[in-house]
Coordinates of C-alpha atoms and ligand atoms in Angstrom, one line a residue:
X1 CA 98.5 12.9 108.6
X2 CA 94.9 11.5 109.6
X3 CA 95.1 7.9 110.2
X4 CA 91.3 7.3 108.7
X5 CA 89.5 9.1 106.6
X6 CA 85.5 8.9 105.7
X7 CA 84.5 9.0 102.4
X8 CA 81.5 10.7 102.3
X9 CA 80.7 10.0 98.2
X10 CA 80.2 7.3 95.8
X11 CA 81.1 6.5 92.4
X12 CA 84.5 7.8 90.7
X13 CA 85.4 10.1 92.6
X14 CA 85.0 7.9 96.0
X15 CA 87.6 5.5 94.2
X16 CA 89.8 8.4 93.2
X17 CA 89.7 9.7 96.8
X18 CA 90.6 6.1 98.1
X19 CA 93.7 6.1 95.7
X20 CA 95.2 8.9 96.9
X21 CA 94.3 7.7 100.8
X22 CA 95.8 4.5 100.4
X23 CA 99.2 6.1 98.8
X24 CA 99.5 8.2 101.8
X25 CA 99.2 5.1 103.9
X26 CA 95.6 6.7 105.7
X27 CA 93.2 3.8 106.5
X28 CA 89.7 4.3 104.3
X29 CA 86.0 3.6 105.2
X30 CA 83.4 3.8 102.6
X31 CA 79.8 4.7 102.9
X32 CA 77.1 3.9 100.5
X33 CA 73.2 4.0 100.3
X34 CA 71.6 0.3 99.9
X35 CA 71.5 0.5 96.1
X36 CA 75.9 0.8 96.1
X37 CA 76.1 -2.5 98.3
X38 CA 78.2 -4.0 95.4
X39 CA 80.0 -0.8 94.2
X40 CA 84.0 -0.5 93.8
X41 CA 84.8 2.0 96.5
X42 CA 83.0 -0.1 98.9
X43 CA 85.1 -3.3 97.9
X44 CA 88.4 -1.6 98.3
X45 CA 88.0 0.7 101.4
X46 CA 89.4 -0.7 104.5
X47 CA 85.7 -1.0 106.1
X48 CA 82.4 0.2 105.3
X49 CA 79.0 1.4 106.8
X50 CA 75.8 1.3 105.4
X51 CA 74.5 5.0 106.0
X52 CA 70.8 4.6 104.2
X53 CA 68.1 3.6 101.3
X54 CA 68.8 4.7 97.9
X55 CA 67.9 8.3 98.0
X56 CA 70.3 10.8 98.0
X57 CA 68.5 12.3 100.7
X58 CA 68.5 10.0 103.0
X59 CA 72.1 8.6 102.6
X60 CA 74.5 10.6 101.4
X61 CA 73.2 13.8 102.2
X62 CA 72.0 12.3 105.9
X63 CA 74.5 14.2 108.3
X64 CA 73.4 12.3 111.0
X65 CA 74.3 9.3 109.4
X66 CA 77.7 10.1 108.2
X67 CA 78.4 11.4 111.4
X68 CA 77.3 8.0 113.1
X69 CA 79.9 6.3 110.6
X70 CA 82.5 8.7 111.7
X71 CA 81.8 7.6 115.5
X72 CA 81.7 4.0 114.6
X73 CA 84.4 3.5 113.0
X74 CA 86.8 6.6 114.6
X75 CA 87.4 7.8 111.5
X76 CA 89.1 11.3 112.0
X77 CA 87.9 13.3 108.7
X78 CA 85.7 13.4 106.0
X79 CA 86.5 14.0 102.6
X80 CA 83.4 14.8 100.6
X81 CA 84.4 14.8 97.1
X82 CA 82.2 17.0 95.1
X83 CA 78.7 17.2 95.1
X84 CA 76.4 15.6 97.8
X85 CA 78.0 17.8 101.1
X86 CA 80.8 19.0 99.4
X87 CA 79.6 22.8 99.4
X88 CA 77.4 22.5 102.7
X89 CA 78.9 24.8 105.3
X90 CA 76.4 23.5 108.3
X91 CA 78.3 20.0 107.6
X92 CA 81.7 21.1 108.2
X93 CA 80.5 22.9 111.2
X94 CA 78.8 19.5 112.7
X95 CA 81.7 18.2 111.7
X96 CA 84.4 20.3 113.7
X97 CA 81.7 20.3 116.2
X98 CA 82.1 16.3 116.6
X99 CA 86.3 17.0 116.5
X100 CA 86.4 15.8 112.8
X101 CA 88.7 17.1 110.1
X102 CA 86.2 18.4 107.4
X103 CA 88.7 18.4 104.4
X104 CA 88.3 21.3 102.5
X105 CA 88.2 25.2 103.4
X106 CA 86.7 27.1 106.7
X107 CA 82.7 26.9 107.1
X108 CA 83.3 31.0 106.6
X109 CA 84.7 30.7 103.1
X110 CA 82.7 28.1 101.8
X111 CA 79.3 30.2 102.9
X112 CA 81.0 33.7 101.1
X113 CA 81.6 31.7 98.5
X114 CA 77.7 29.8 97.8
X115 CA 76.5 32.6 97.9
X116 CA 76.8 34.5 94.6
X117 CA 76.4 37.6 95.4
X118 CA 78.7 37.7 98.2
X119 CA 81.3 35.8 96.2
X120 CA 80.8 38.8 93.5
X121 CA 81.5 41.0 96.3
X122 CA 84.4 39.3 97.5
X123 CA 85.8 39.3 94.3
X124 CA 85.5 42.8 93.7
X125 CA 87.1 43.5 96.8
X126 CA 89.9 40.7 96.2
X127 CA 90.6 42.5 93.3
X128 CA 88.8 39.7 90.5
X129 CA 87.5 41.0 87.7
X130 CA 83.6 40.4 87.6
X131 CA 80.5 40.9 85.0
X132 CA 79.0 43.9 85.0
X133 CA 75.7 43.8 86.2
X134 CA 73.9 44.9 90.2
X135 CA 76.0 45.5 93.2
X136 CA 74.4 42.8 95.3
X137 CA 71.1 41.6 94.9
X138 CA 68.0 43.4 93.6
X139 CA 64.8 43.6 94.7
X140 CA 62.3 42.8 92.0
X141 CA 62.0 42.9 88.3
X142 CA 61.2 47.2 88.2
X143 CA 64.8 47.3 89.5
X144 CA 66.4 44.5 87.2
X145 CA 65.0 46.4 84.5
X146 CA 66.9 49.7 85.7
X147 CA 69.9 48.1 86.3
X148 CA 69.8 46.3 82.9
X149 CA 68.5 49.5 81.2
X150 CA 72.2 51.0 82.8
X151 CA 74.5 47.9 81.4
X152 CA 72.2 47.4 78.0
X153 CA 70.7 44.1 77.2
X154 CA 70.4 41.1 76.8
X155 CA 71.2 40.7 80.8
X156 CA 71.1 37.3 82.9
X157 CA 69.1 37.4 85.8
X158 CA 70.3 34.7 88.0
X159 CA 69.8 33.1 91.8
X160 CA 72.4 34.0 94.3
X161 CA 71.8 30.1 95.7
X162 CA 72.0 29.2 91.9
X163 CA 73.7 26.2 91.1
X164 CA 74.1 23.3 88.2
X165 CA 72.7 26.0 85.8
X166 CA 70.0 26.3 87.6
X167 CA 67.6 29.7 88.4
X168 CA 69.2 31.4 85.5
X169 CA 67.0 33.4 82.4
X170 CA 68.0 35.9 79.4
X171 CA 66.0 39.2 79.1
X172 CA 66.7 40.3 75.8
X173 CA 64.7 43.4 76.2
X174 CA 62.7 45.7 78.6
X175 CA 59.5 43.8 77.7
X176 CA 61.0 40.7 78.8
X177 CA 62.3 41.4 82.1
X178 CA 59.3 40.8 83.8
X179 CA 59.2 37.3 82.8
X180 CA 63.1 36.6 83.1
X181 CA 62.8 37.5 86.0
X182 CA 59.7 36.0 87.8
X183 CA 60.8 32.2 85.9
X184 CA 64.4 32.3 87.3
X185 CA 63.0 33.8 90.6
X186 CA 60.0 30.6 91.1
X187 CA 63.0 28.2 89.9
X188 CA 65.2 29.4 92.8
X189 CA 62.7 29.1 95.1
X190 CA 61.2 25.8 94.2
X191 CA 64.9 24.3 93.6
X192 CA 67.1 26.2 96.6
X193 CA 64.8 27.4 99.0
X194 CA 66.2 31.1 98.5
X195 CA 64.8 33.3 95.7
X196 CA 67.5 36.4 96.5
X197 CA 68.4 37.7 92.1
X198 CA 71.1 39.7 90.8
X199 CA 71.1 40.9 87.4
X200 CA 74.6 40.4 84.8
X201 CA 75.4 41.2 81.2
X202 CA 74.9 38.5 79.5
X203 CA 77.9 37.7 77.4
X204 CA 77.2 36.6 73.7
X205 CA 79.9 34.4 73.2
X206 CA 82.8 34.0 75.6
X207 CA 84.6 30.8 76.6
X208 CA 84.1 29.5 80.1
X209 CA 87.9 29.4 81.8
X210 CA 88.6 28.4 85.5
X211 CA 91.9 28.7 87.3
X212 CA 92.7 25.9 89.9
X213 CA 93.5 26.7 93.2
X214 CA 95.3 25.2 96.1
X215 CA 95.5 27.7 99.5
X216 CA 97.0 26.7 102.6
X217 CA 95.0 28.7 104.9
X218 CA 97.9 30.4 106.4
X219 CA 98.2 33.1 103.3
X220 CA 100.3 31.0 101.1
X221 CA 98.5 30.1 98.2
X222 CA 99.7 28.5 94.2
X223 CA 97.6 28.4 91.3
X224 CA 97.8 25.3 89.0
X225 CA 97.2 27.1 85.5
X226 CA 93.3 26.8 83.7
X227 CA 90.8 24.5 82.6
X228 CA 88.8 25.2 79.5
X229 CA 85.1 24.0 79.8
X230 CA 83.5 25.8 77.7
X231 CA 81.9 22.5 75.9
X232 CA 78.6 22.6 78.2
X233 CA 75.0 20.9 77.5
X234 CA 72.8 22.8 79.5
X235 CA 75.7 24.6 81.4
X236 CA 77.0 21.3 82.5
X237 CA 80.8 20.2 81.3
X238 CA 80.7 17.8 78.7
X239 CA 84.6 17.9 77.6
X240 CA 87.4 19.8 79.8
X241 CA 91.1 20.4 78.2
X242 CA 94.2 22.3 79.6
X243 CA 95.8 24.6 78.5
X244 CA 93.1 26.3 77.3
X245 CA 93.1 26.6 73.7
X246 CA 92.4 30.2 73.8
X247 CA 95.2 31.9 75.9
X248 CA 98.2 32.4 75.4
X249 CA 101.1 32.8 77.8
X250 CA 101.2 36.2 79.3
X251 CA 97.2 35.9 79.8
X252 CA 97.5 32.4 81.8
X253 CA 100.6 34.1 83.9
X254 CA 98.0 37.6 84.6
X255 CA 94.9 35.8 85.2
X256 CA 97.0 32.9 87.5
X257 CA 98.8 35.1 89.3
X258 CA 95.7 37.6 90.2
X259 CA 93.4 34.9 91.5
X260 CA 96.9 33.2 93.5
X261 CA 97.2 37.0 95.0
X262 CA 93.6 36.7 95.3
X263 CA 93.4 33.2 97.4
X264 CA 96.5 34.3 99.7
X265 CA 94.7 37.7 100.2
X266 CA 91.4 35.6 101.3
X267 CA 93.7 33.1 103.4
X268 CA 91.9 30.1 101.3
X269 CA 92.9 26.6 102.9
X270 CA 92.2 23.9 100.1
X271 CA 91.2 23.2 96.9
X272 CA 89.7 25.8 95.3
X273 CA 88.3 26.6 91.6
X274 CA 88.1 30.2 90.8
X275 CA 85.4 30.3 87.5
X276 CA 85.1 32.9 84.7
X277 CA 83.9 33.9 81.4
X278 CA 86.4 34.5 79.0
X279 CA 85.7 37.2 75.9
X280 CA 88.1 39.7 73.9
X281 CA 91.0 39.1 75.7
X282 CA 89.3 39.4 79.1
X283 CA 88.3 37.8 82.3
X284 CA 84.8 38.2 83.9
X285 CA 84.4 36.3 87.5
X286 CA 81.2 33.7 87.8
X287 CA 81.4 32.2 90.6
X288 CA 84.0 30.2 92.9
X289 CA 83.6 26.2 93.5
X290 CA 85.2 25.6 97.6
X291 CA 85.6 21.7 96.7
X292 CA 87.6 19.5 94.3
X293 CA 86.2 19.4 90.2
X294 CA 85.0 17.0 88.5
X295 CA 87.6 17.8 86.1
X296 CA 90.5 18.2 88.6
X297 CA 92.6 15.3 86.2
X298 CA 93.4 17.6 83.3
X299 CA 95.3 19.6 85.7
X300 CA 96.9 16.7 87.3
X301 CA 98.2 15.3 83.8
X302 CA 99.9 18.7 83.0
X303 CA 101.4 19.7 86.4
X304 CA 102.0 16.1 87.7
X305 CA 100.3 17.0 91.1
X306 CA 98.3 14.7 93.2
X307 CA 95.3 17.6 93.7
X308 CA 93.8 14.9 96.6
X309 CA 96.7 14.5 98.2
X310 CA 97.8 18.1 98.3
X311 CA 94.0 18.1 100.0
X312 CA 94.8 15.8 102.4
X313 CA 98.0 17.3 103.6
X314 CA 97.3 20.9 103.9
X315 CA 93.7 19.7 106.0
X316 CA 96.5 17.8 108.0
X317 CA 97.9 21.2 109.2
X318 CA 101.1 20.4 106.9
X319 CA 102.2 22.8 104.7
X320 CA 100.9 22.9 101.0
X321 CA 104.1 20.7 99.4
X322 CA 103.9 23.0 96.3
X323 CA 105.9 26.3 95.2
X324 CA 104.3 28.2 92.9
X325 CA 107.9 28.4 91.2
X326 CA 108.2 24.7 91.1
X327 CA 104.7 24.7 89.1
X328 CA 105.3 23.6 85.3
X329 CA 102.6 23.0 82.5
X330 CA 103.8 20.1 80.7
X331 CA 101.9 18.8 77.1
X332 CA 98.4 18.9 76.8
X333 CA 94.9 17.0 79.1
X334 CA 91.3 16.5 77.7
X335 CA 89.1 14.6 79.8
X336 CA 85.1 13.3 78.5
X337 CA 82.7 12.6 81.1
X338 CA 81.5 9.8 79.9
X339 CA 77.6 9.7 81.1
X340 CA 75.0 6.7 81.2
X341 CA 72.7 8.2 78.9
X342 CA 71.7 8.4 75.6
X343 CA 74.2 10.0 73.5
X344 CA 71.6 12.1 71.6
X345 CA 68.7 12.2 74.1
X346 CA 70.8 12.0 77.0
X347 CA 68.0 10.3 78.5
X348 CA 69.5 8.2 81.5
X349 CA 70.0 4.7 80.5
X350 CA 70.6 3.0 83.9
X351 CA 71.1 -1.0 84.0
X352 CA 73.8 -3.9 84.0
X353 CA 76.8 -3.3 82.1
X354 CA 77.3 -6.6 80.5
X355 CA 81.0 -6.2 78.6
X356 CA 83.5 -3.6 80.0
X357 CA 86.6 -3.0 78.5
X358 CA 88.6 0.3 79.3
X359 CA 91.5 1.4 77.1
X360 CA 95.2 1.2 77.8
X361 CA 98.4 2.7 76.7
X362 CA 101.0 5.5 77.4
X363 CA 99.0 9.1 78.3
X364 CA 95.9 7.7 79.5
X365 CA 93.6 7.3 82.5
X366 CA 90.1 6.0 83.0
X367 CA 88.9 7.2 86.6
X368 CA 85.6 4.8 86.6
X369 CA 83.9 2.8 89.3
X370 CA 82.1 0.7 87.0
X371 CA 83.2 -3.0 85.9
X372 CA 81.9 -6.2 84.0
X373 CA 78.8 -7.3 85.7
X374 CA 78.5 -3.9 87.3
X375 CA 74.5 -2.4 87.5
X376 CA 74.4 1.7 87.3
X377 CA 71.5 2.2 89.3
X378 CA 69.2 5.2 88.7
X379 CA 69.3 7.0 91.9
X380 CA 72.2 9.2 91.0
X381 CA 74.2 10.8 88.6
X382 CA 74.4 9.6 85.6
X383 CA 78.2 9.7 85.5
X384 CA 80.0 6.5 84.9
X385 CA 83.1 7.7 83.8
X386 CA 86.2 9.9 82.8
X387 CA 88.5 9.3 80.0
X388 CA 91.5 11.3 80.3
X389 CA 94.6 11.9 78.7
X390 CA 97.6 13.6 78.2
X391 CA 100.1 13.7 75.1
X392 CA 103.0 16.7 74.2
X393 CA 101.4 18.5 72.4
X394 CA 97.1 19.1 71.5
X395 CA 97.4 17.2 68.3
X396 CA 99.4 14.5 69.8
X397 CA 96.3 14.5 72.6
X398 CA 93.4 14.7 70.3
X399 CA 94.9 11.9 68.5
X400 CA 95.1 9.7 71.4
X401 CA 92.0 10.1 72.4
X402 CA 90.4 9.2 69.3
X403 CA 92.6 5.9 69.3
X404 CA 91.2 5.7 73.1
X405 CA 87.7 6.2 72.0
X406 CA 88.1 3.3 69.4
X407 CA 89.4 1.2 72.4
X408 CA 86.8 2.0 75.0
X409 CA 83.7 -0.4 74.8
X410 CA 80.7 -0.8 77.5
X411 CA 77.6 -2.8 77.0
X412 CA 74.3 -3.1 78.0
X413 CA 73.9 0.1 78.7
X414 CA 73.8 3.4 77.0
X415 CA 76.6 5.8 76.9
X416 CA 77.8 8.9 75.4
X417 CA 81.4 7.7 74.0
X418 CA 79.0 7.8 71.0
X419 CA 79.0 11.6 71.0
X420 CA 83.2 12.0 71.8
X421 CA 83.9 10.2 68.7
X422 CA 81.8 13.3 66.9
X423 CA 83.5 15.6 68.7
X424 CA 87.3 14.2 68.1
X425 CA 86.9 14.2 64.5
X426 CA 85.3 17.6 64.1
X427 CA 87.4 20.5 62.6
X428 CA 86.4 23.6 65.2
X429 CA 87.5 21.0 68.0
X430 CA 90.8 20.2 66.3
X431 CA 91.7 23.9 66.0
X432 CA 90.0 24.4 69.4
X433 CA 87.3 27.0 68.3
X434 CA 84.4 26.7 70.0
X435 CA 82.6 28.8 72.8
X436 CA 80.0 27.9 75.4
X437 CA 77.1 28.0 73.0
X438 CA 79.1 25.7 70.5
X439 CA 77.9 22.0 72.0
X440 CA 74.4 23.2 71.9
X441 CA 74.3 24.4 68.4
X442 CA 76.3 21.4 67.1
X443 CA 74.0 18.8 69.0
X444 CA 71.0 21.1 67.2
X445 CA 72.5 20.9 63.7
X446 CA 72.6 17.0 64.7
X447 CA 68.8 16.7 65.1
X448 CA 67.6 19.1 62.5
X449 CA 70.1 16.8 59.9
X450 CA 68.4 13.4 61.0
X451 CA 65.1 14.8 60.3
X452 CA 65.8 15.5 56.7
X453 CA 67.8 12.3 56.5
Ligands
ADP1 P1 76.0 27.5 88.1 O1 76.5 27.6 89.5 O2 74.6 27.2 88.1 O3 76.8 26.5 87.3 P2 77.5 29.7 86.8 O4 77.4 31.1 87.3 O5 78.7 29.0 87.1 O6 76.2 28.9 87.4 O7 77.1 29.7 85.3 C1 77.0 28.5 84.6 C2 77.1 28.7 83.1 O8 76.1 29.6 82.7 C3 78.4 29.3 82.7 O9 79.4 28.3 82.5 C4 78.0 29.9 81.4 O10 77.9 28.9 80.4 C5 76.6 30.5 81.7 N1 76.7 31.9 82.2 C6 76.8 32.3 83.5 N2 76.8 33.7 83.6 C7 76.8 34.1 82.3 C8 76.8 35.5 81.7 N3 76.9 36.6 82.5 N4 76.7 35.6 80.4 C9 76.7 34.5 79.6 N5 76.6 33.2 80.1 C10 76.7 33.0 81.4

């Protein structure tokens, strides 16, 4: 095992990192920008380094920097959570460059992997199933327009750097390609610095399912059953849950088992999230996350593995502690991200949180840096939060939460436990029937309701 380990993130998931280092008995050191001087996982890690000012940019994406704090403090490997350098292949290679553990998969896998089109290739050849749409990338909008006239609209033409729902449009028709095409193509560039498109059907109303992967580079690889996140604002997670509602036994055990077969096949070392669409009874590959989720809890409630842990060991050379026999699914996980934002604007609401009081009680967890006192500054994320929890059965869970909801109170600022009571109470979450598209119509039945109120 590593005897200190870099922490190359902030917020929750710094603190969740910590936990599992601490557990393990591996010393910690924190970074943080100049705005986090006071945050949690810079109080509890063993030391810390100031790596820069408040901008992302120049502190926790600074490579130089982190790789300064590695030096100074011998710290032999980085975790980088998710986010920030999580995905960024030229880090891990500076990294192994400077004799430091990046802990995650190979530089290799993690380029296949960002770059959608490859990925889509991969998982072709890997045997995944994928949306229909180009093989590889296409070279303007005359040949989207082919290839959509072949699969039949609407299509999606997205960016093969796309991330964070970003460099993504709908062409409902011929007439529209041309415009689908050149908005998702200017938003790549302008946001990733790579304008390369590929064309997909678009899929009216599936479910968006991942399967959770752990590989141990050498070809053995388990998979931890599926997350359903198909409650999305603007394709970002708002509420995950395992099992998935929708699936039932002998679909988790095909889809499981093929992107397991998959992973060994690929020799994946890690942490892995293998992402699809989910309609009529079957499976269409998106894309594949090379990093811990923000949602890797759920998983942890129902299999009672440490997914940081398992992290740590396997980029420790040992093997992955984890059969995929031993694997059970036990009760039912939701987790909320609870954001600092308006819970109907979502406008971030940074500031000082001036009452803090987390619930308690059997089946729960609140992975949070905040606390009393605590200012959310507005540099970042506006994450301040996860709620999870875990009961027998999906009644027993939903009903928790709702008692957790009642429990959960922060002040001063704005949050969006507002918008989690809603969705506790509301009879197509209870009988879990919702799709990606439901949040967004809900929240737009919301707002046309107030304005005849
Ligand atoms: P990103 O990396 O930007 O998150 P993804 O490929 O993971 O992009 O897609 C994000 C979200 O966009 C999905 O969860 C889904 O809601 C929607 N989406 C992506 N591809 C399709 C598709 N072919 N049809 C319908 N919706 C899609």
């Amino acid at each position: 095992m590593f005897s200190k380990v870099l922490i190359a993130n902030r917020g929750e998931i710094a603190l969740r990192i910590l936990r599992a280092c601490k557990e393990l008995g591996v010393q910690t050191v924190a970074v943080h920008s100049t705005a986090d001087a006071d945050a949690m996982h810079v109080r509890l890690a063993d030391e810390s380094v100031c790596i820069g000012p408040p901008s992302a940019t120049a502190s926790y994406l600074n490579i130089p920097s982190i790789v300064s704090a590695c030096e100074i403090t011998g710290a032999d490997a980085v975790h980088p959570g998710y986010g920030f350098l999580s995905e960024n292949a030229r880090f891990a290679d500076i990294l192994a460059a400077h004799g430091i553990t990046f802990i995650g998969p190979t530089a290799e896998h993690i380029r296949l992997m960002g770059d959608k089109v490859q990925a889509k290739e991969t998982a072709v050849s890997l045997g995944i199933p994928v949306v229909p749409g180009s093989k590889g990338a296409v070279a303007d909008s005359a040949e989207a327009a082919r290839i959509a006239a072949e699969i039949g609209y609407p299509v999606l033409i997205k960016a093969a750097a796309g991330g964070g729902g970003r460099g993504m449009k709908v062409a409902n028709s011929a007439e529209d390609v041309e415009r689908a095409f050149d908005t998702a193509r200017s938003e790549a560039r302008a946001a990733f610095g790579d304008d390369a498109m590929y064309v997909e059907k678009y899929l009216a109303n599936p479910r968006h399912i991942e399967v959770q992967v752990m590989g141990d580079g050498e070809g053995r690889a388990v998979h931890l059953g599926e997350r359903d996140c198909s409650l999305q604002r603007r394709h970002q997670k708002v509420w995950e849950e395992a099992p998935s509602p929708a699936l039932n036994a002998a679909e988790r055990q095909r889809i499981g088992k093929t992107v397991a077969d998959a992973m060994s096949k690929l020799g994946y070392r890690g942490a892995g999230t293998v992402e699809f669409l989910y309609e009529d009874g079957e499976f269409y590959f998106i894309e594949m996350n090379t990093r811990l989720q923000v949602e890797h809890p759920v998983t942890e409630a129902i299999t009672g593995i440490d997914l940081v842990a398992e992290q740590l060991r396997v980029a420790a050379g040992s093997p992955l502690s984890i059969r995929q026999e031993d694997v059970t699914f036990t009760g039912h996980a939701i987790e909320c991200r609870i954001n600092a934002e308006n819970p109907e604007t979502f406008a971030p609401s940074p500031g000082r949180i001036t009452y803090y009081h987390p619930p308690g009680g059997l089946g729960l967890r609140v992975d949070s840096a905040v606390y009393q006192g605590y200012r959310v500054p507005p540099h970042y994320d506006s994450l301040i939060g996860k709620l999870i929890v875990h009961g027998r059965t999906r009644v027993e869970c939903m009903m928790r939460l709702r008692r957790a909801l009642d429990e959960f109170v922060v002040d001063g600022i704005e949050t969006t436990l507002p918008l989690f009571r809603d969705l506790v109470s509301n009879p197509d979450i209870a009988n879990g029937m919702y799709d990606i598209r439901w949040l967004e119509d809900f929240l737009a039945a919301s707002r046309s309701s107030e304005k005849i109120a």
